[in-house]
């Protein structure tokens, strides 16, 4: 008897390590360009932007770090909290 392993949700997006597949390809291309710019021009800002993008797009349980920061800003800063004392 042959046993096949399928993900729980076949419509889920493809993930590669900690990133979505689209984010991973963008990150790889940006890292390659950042290394070229760093070696040729000794300009560090593209490498720093690539690292920030890589950190903000880390995906855990279908939530990125950027989504978590947005939720935190919305909860703590932009929406009014409602408390009811009893």
Short mmCIF file of C-alpha atoms in Angstrom, two decimals:
data_model
loop_
_atom_site.label_atom_id
_atom_site.label_comp_id
_atom_site.label_asym_id
_atom_site.label_seq_id
_atom_site.Cartn_x
_atom_site.Cartn_y
_atom_site.Cartn_z
CA UNK A 1 0.00 0.00 0.00
CA UNK A 2 1.39 3.39 -1.00
CA UNK A 3 1.10 6.27 1.45
CA UNK A 4 1.19 9.88 0.24
CA UNK A 5 1.80 12.90 2.42
CA UNK A 6 -0.16 15.99 1.45
CA UNK A 7 -0.36 19.33 3.24
CA UNK A 8 -3.53 20.01 5.17
CA UNK A 9 -4.56 22.83 2.87
CA UNK A 10 -3.70 22.28 -0.79
CA UNK A 11 -4.49 25.91 -1.58
CA UNK A 12 -1.81 27.20 0.82
CA UNK A 13 0.95 29.40 -0.57
CA UNK A 14 4.36 27.92 -1.23
CA UNK A 15 6.93 28.57 1.51
CA UNK A 16 10.68 28.22 1.39
CA UNK A 17 12.32 28.18 4.81
CA UNK A 18 11.00 31.25 6.66
CA UNK A 19 9.71 33.20 3.64
CA UNK A 20 7.01 32.92 1.04
CA UNK A 21 8.31 31.88 -2.37
CA UNK A 22 7.77 35.34 -3.90
CA UNK A 23 9.50 37.06 -0.97
CA UNK A 24 12.39 34.59 -1.16
CA UNK A 25 13.01 35.28 -4.86
CA UNK A 26 12.89 39.05 -4.25
CA UNK A 27 15.26 38.61 -1.31
CA UNK A 28 17.74 36.54 -3.36
CA UNK A 29 17.80 39.03 -6.24
CA UNK A 30 18.12 41.99 -3.86
CA UNK A 31 20.92 40.25 -1.95
CA UNK A 32 22.80 39.58 -5.17
CA UNK A 33 22.45 43.19 -6.30
CA UNK A 34 23.39 44.45 -2.84
CA UNK A 35 26.60 42.41 -2.85
CA UNK A 36 27.51 43.73 -6.29
CA UNK A 37 26.87 47.34 -5.23
CA UNK A 38 28.77 46.82 -1.98
CA UNK A 39 31.82 45.36 -3.73
CA UNK A 40 31.90 47.82 -6.63
CA UNK A 41 30.83 51.09 -4.97
CA UNK A 42 31.33 50.37 -1.24
CA UNK A 43 27.76 51.61 -0.66
CA UNK A 44 26.10 49.88 2.30
CA UNK A 45 22.50 51.15 2.12
CA UNK A 46 21.17 48.55 -0.39
CA UNK A 47 22.52 45.73 1.81
CA UNK A 48 20.85 47.25 4.88
CA UNK A 49 17.56 47.63 2.99
CA UNK A 50 17.79 44.00 1.87
CA UNK A 51 18.36 42.84 5.45
CA UNK A 52 15.38 44.89 6.65
CA UNK A 53 13.19 43.43 3.91
CA UNK A 54 14.35 39.94 4.82
CA UNK A 55 13.51 40.47 8.48
CA UNK A 56 10.11 42.06 7.83
CA UNK A 57 8.99 39.26 5.49
CA UNK A 58 9.78 36.32 7.79
CA UNK A 59 6.59 34.23 7.80
CA UNK A 60 5.40 32.15 10.74
CA UNK A 61 1.90 30.60 10.67
CA UNK A 62 0.80 32.78 7.72
CA UNK A 63 1.73 36.00 9.53
CA UNK A 64 4.78 38.06 8.68
CA UNK A 65 6.72 40.24 11.08
CA UNK A 66 5.42 43.28 9.19
CA UNK A 67 1.81 42.10 9.71
CA UNK A 68 2.51 41.67 13.43
CA UNK A 69 3.93 45.23 13.63
CA UNK A 70 0.84 46.55 11.81
CA UNK A 71 -1.46 44.72 14.23
CA UNK A 72 0.48 46.10 17.20
CA UNK A 73 0.33 49.68 15.88
CA UNK A 74 -3.38 49.33 15.19
CA UNK A 75 -4.02 47.93 18.67
CA UNK A 76 -1.84 50.28 20.70
CA UNK A 77 -1.93 53.53 18.71
CA UNK A 78 -4.59 53.94 16.05
CA UNK A 79 -7.73 52.35 17.51
CA UNK A 80 -9.55 53.41 20.62
CA UNK A 81 -9.68 50.86 23.41
CA UNK A 82 -13.01 50.32 25.09
CA UNK A 83 -13.11 49.17 28.70
CA UNK A 84 -16.26 48.42 30.65
CA UNK A 85 -15.99 48.35 34.43
CA UNK A 86 -18.40 46.21 36.38
#
